[in-house]
Amino acid sequence: MNRSLLDVRGLTKHFPGVRALHNVDLLLGAGEVVAVIGENGAGKSTLMKILAGVQPPDAGEVRLNDELIQTATVRDAQKLGIALIHQELNLADNLSVAANIFLGREPRRFGIINFGKMRTDAAQVLDRLRTSIRPDTLVSRLTIGQQQMVEIAKALSVDARILIMDEPTSSLSQHETEQLYEVIADLRDSGVSVIYISHRLGEVRAVADRVVVLRDGENAGALEKEDITHDKMVRLMVGRDVTSLRDRESTNPGEPLLHVRGLQTTAYPEQSVDLEVRAGEIVGIGGLVGAGRTELLETVFGVAARRAGTVEVSGDIVRANHPEDSIASGMALIPEDRKQYALVLEMAVRANLNLARIRYGHRAGFVNRKSESRTSVDMIKRLNVRTPSEAQPVQYLSGGNQQKVVLGKWLSLNPRVLLLDEPTRGIDVGSKQEIYELVEQLARDGAGILFVSSEMEELLGLADRILVMHDGAIAGELARAEATEESVMHLATGAPIPETADV
Amino acid sequence: MSDVKKTLGIAGLLTVICLYTAYNSSNFYSGNNIENTLRWTALFGIISIGVSYVIISGGIDLSIGSVVGLSGCVLAWLLTDKEMSVPAAMVTITAMSIAIGLAHGLLITKVGLQPFVVTLCGLLLYRGLARYLTDDGSVGFGTGFTGLKSVANGKIAIPFIESFAVPTPFILLIGLALAAGTVLQFTIYGRYLFALGRNEAAARYSGIRTDRVVILAYVFCSLLAGLGGVLFALYFNSVQPSSTGEFYELYAIAAAVLGGCSLRGGEGSILGVVIGTAVMIVLKNAINLLQIPPQLEFAIIGGVILAGVITDEVVRRMVAKRRAAQRV
């Protein structure tokens, strides 16, 4: 147990413009379960991808049983007994369980798949996991939890000594999660080591022998079994007291603009959400990836089906059918993935800026070219879009300028309620600042802003009020004065706010 | 921008083929041959314009040839068997064509079926219906209906020119092309069609009722196929239920692609499609005039289209590279 099986030292990885990992160390003993935790973007996934041979590191070394190893490919890693179970399931659901477990490594006889051996071998691995899944069942007939088990069986079938699980419970029910704990305990007893990545601190406490915390791509600290508490984990994840970067004079919000009552999304049908945004108010939605924030915005806007609940803008009920209704009532949504959901990349800046607007002010169905051109010139100037001309296809603009085009598309309609989903994702610092100023200006002009952000500084700096989501529900609300990175993380990871918070 | 260049490219190709054929065969510029070429271009151009709307929306319509056949059969059957009046028959065929397009559009948008599958089933279904309706025997107009027939085989004389007159269907094509081109280039509907052909999700997130736009494209396509069927039937003076219109969908799609439409959606112009149709018709004409073995007809048309799309792709990459270099 004390002897280290895996010894990672000084791992460093850069992506263009981002330092994903810097000098990260990690120790793992045989038969040990180590949880790796950290905020969104702390470097957990990059670390795991390097260990599993998905990406090469820029610097650093990895030793297995004191031997220097290099995992250039996934197959190399598998040969050494390191297997990664991705967050998203990677199964061919038109094939049987056994066929999936041995995909690409089918036992053969005379060049033909030896189905009998494949079935018995698969049954053996599945037995080890104490599941009732039969090797011949089609994967498409399994529940998500059972599919997760098949993934684990697949990893074990290559004689994995080290299993890396990336958010394994993100789609499991409570019961399935508990089953997974038992499987992990069994694996540990049989000498398999597990690296467990999770956002859910309750789970980490249940399964981990040790916790390693990453922050901004660096080691932030580690906790031994007896020290693992919610508070300590959050403190290490957060690390610093983030004071509000932006000094916003507190505003006096006006009358309520957006009213959401009893809203149920299809992603979290068992939860229901109520919220309110007033005129001139900036409300932030915090939470971890997968907490249901995007689904909430999309359902309010009407692009995702609403299961139940009402949405009102200034007292008028908005029908749930189609975004056309929400737009007519003064709403706008800036989605998280602008290339997929907001821009027609091959079209000109001008056409994109007018995509939502041309239906108003047309003449007998004809596009009003004069007003179209005026709008695009105005918006390019107002938002400082850097483009050689308004005829330039948006695909050739930088991320920040593309986002400004998305904003401009909506601002040309003077929306009363602006929904923004990760509005500054993947854009440069300068454009970020401009977007913050713009959002504040809109609020001063009386719009209601509801924005989702995974960036703490943005959330704390911009919002008058923060709603924190966890598992599809609003776990708590924080006023600007009481919101800290720690209090947000507590709510986001499913824990109550500690009462000892010193003010 | 690039649409204009594409159209210029295909117009250049048409000019080269015409010049080459004219140089090698004086029959090419005889009044009769020009009339014929224009007439065939018009007949095929009309159905090609229809399918280009569907292709710009990112879809496909394989049923056009069968709709041509069905509409021709129904016209002959209504006028001769049922002795219906000409206006009533035209209204019936219009309604039938609209219903066909509406069914395609609804199945594709509301039920979520693939355009390829829906219209492939249509191809089989309408051909079968046409054959059943006519007992698989040829139907025709005999020597009557000369007034109606002149829409397809008539011509309009040009003052002071005796050797050449403009075929009536060509006038019809010009009118339709102007209307379809105007809608595509200058109306909100056209803008929506291009936008959703490129990125349906972004269009929907911008509040566009994408389903309605797509359904209308299929209705327009079937309507023009129905009209095409009427014209072809009148021109041939008789309709073979099992073969009239067979493979016409492929000619129409080929003309649209040659004229600058991309099957990825969101690209194309009506002028390009009309010129694309002309290229195909002139190629067929040239094969005939230059005594190239007619067995090679398909091979030559296929080769020309392939060369066209390869050129288009090469140019597209060059432009992308240049644009990327001036990225801000």
PDB file of C-alpha atoms in Angstrom, chain A residues 126-234:
ATOM      1  CA  LEU A 126     -19.212  -9.140 -15.624  1.00  0.00           C
ATOM      2  CA  ASP A 127     -19.356 -11.606 -12.707  1.00  0.00           C
ATOM      3  CA  ARG A 128     -16.436  -9.851 -11.145  1.00  0.00           C
ATOM      4  CA  LEU A 129     -18.528  -6.676 -11.153  1.00  0.00           C
ATOM      5  CA  ARG A 130     -21.437  -8.519  -9.563  1.00  0.00           C
ATOM      6  CA  THR A 131     -23.871  -7.305 -12.191  1.00  0.00           C
ATOM      7  CA  SER A 132     -26.722  -9.245 -13.697  1.00  0.00           C
ATOM      8  CA  ILE A 133     -25.970  -7.988 -17.210  1.00  0.00           C
ATOM      9  CA  ARG A 134     -25.833 -10.830 -19.731  1.00  0.00           C
ATOM     10  CA  PRO A 135     -23.127 -10.859 -22.433  1.00  0.00           C
ATOM     11  CA  ASP A 136     -25.613 -11.343 -25.275  1.00  0.00           C
ATOM     12  CA  THR A 137     -27.820  -8.377 -24.469  1.00  0.00           C
ATOM     13  CA  LEU A 138     -27.752  -5.506 -26.925  1.00  0.00           C
ATOM     14  CA  VAL A 139     -26.210  -2.428 -25.352  1.00  0.00           C
ATOM     15  CA  SER A 140     -29.113  -0.294 -26.554  1.00  0.00           C
ATOM     16  CA  ARG A 141     -31.375  -2.225 -24.172  1.00  0.00           C
ATOM     17  CA  LEU A 142     -29.322  -1.348 -21.088  1.00  0.00           C
ATOM     18  CA  THR A 143     -29.887   1.548 -18.755  1.00  0.00           C
ATOM     19  CA  ILE A 144     -27.238   4.241 -18.637  1.00  0.00           C
ATOM     20  CA  GLY A 145     -26.006   2.797 -15.338  1.00  0.00           C
ATOM     21  CA  GLN A 146     -25.642  -0.665 -16.833  1.00  0.00           C
ATOM     22  CA  GLN A 147     -23.813   0.811 -19.813  1.00  0.00           C
ATOM     23  CA  GLN A 148     -21.408   2.397 -17.354  1.00  0.00           C
ATOM     24  CA  MET A 149     -20.790  -1.074 -15.929  1.00  0.00           C
ATOM     25  CA  VAL A 150     -20.042  -2.362 -19.428  1.00  0.00           C
ATOM     26  CA  GLU A 151     -17.467   0.407 -19.785  1.00  0.00           C
ATOM     27  CA  ILE A 152     -15.861  -0.686 -16.551  1.00  0.00           C
ATOM     28  CA  ALA A 153     -15.947  -4.322 -17.668  1.00  0.00           C
ATOM     29  CA  LYS A 154     -14.287  -3.282 -20.909  1.00  0.00           C
ATOM     30  CA  ALA A 155     -11.507  -1.591 -18.962  1.00  0.00           C
ATOM     31  CA  LEU A 156     -11.048  -4.574 -16.639  1.00  0.00           C
ATOM     32  CA  SER A 157     -10.938  -7.013 -19.548  1.00  0.00           C
ATOM     33  CA  VAL A 158      -7.606  -5.555 -20.614  1.00  0.00           C
ATOM     34  CA  ASP A 159      -6.253  -6.411 -17.139  1.00  0.00           C
ATOM     35  CA  ALA A 160      -6.245  -2.820 -16.035  1.00  0.00           C
ATOM     36  CA  ARG A 161      -4.296  -2.195 -12.855  1.00  0.00           C
ATOM     37  CA  ILE A 162      -5.194   1.462 -12.864  1.00  0.00           C
ATOM     38  CA  LEU A 163      -8.723   2.561 -13.683  1.00  0.00           C
ATOM     39  CA  ILE A 164      -9.352   6.225 -14.343  1.00  0.00           C
ATOM     40  CA  MET A 165     -12.988   7.218 -13.959  1.00  0.00           C
ATOM     41  CA  ASP A 166     -13.998  10.639 -15.232  1.00  0.00           C
ATOM     42  CA  GLU A 167     -17.254  11.774 -13.621  1.00  0.00           C
ATOM     43  CA  PRO A 168     -18.599   8.223 -13.620  1.00  0.00           C
ATOM     44  CA  THR A 169     -21.828   9.074 -11.823  1.00  0.00           C
ATOM     45  CA  SER A 170     -22.906  12.052 -13.901  1.00  0.00           C
ATOM     46  CA  SER A 171     -25.727  10.057 -15.455  1.00  0.00           C
ATOM     47  CA  LEU A 172     -26.358   7.445 -12.762  1.00  0.00           C
ATOM     48  CA  SER A 173     -29.299   7.184 -10.402  1.00  0.00           C
ATOM     49  CA  GLN A 174     -28.750   7.172  -6.638  1.00  0.00           C
ATOM     50  CA  HIS A 175     -29.087   3.399  -6.514  1.00  0.00           C
ATOM     51  CA  GLU A 176     -26.695   2.872  -9.400  1.00  0.00           C
ATOM     52  CA  THR A 177     -24.220   5.227  -7.773  1.00  0.00           C
ATOM     53  CA  GLU A 178     -24.235   3.163  -4.608  1.00  0.00           C
ATOM     54  CA  GLN A 179     -23.688   0.020  -6.653  1.00  0.00           C
ATOM     55  CA  LEU A 180     -20.718   1.702  -8.243  1.00  0.00           C
ATOM     56  CA  TYR A 181     -19.240   2.420  -4.787  1.00  0.00           C
ATOM     57  CA  GLU A 182     -19.425  -1.299  -4.001  1.00  0.00           C
ATOM     58  CA  VAL A 183     -17.743  -2.188  -7.278  1.00  0.00           C
ATOM     59  CA  ILE A 184     -14.974   0.301  -6.551  1.00  0.00           C
ATOM     60  CA  ALA A 185     -14.491  -1.194  -3.075  1.00  0.00           C
ATOM     61  CA  ASP A 186     -14.279  -4.684  -4.592  1.00  0.00           C
ATOM     62  CA  LEU A 187     -11.761  -3.544  -7.158  1.00  0.00           C
ATOM     63  CA  ARG A 188      -9.658  -1.935  -4.476  1.00  0.00           C
ATOM     64  CA  ASP A 189      -9.687  -5.141  -2.450  1.00  0.00           C
ATOM     65  CA  SER A 190      -8.490  -7.071  -5.468  1.00  0.00           C
ATOM     66  CA  GLY A 191      -5.550  -4.684  -5.852  1.00  0.00           C
ATOM     67  CA  VAL A 192      -6.818  -2.432  -8.645  1.00  0.00           C
ATOM     68  CA  SER A 193      -6.066   1.262  -8.166  1.00  0.00           C
ATOM     69  CA  VAL A 194      -8.657   3.841  -9.070  1.00  0.00           C
ATOM     70  CA  ILE A 195      -8.318   7.494  -9.965  1.00  0.00           C
ATOM     71  CA  TYR A 196     -11.728   9.010  -9.425  1.00  0.00           C
ATOM     72  CA  ILE A 197     -12.593  12.393 -10.875  1.00  0.00           C
ATOM     73  CA  SER A 198     -15.715  14.058  -9.634  1.00  0.00           C
ATOM     74  CA  HIS A 199     -17.404  17.354  -9.035  1.00  0.00           C
ATOM     75  CA  ARG A 200     -19.594  15.870  -6.347  1.00  0.00           C
ATOM     76  CA  LEU A 201     -17.819  16.153  -3.067  1.00  0.00           C
ATOM     77  CA  GLY A 202     -20.263  13.911  -1.222  1.00  0.00           C
ATOM     78  CA  GLU A 203     -19.258  11.075  -3.492  1.00  0.00           C
ATOM     79  CA  VAL A 204     -15.594  11.789  -3.081  1.00  0.00           C
ATOM     80  CA  ARG A 205     -15.943  11.461   0.671  1.00  0.00           C
ATOM     81  CA  ALA A 206     -17.658   8.111   0.207  1.00  0.00           C
ATOM     82  CA  VAL A 207     -15.117   6.462  -2.068  1.00  0.00           C
ATOM     83  CA  ALA A 208     -11.723   8.113  -1.774  1.00  0.00           C
ATOM     84  CA  ASP A 209      -8.754   7.051   0.334  1.00  0.00           C
ATOM     85  CA  ARG A 210      -7.024  10.283  -0.538  1.00  0.00           C
ATOM     86  CA  VAL A 211      -7.942  13.481  -2.323  1.00  0.00           C
ATOM     87  CA  VAL A 212      -5.687  15.434  -4.659  1.00  0.00           C
ATOM     88  CA  VAL A 213      -6.813  18.963  -5.465  1.00  0.00           C
ATOM     89  CA  LEU A 214      -5.890  20.817  -8.638  1.00  0.00           C
ATOM     90  CA  ARG A 215      -6.317  24.538  -9.126  1.00  0.00           C
ATOM     91  CA  ASP A 216      -5.485  26.507 -12.270  1.00  0.00           C
ATOM     92  CA  GLY A 217      -3.447  23.582 -13.568  1.00  0.00           C
ATOM     93  CA  GLU A 218      -1.308  23.198 -10.460  1.00  0.00           C
ATOM     94  CA  ASN A 219      -1.301  21.028  -7.351  1.00  0.00           C
ATOM     95  CA  ALA A 220      -3.287  22.880  -4.701  1.00  0.00           C
ATOM     96  CA  GLY A 221      -2.907  20.298  -1.958  1.00  0.00           C
ATOM     97  CA  ALA A 222      -3.933  16.825  -0.857  1.00  0.00           C
ATOM     98  CA  LEU A 223      -6.066  15.407   1.945  1.00  0.00           C
ATOM     99  CA  GLU A 224      -5.674  12.055   3.675  1.00  0.00           C
ATOM    100  CA  LYS A 225      -8.738   9.947   4.384  1.00  0.00           C
ATOM    101  CA  GLU A 226      -9.367  11.298   7.874  1.00  0.00           C
ATOM    102  CA  ASP A 227      -9.063  14.909   6.704  1.00  0.00           C
ATOM    103  CA  ILE A 228     -11.554  14.670   3.880  1.00  0.00           C
ATOM    104  CA  THR A 229     -14.320  17.117   4.674  1.00  0.00           C
ATOM    105  CA  HIS A 230     -16.439  19.308   2.520  1.00  0.00           C
ATOM    106  CA  ASP A 231     -14.982  22.517   3.907  1.00  0.00           C
ATOM    107  CA  LYS A 232     -11.382  21.523   3.447  1.00  0.00           C
ATOM    108  CA  MET A 233     -11.965  20.358  -0.101  1.00  0.00           C
ATOM    109  CA  VAL A 234     -13.729  23.557  -1.065  1.00  0.00           C
TER     110      VAL A 234
END
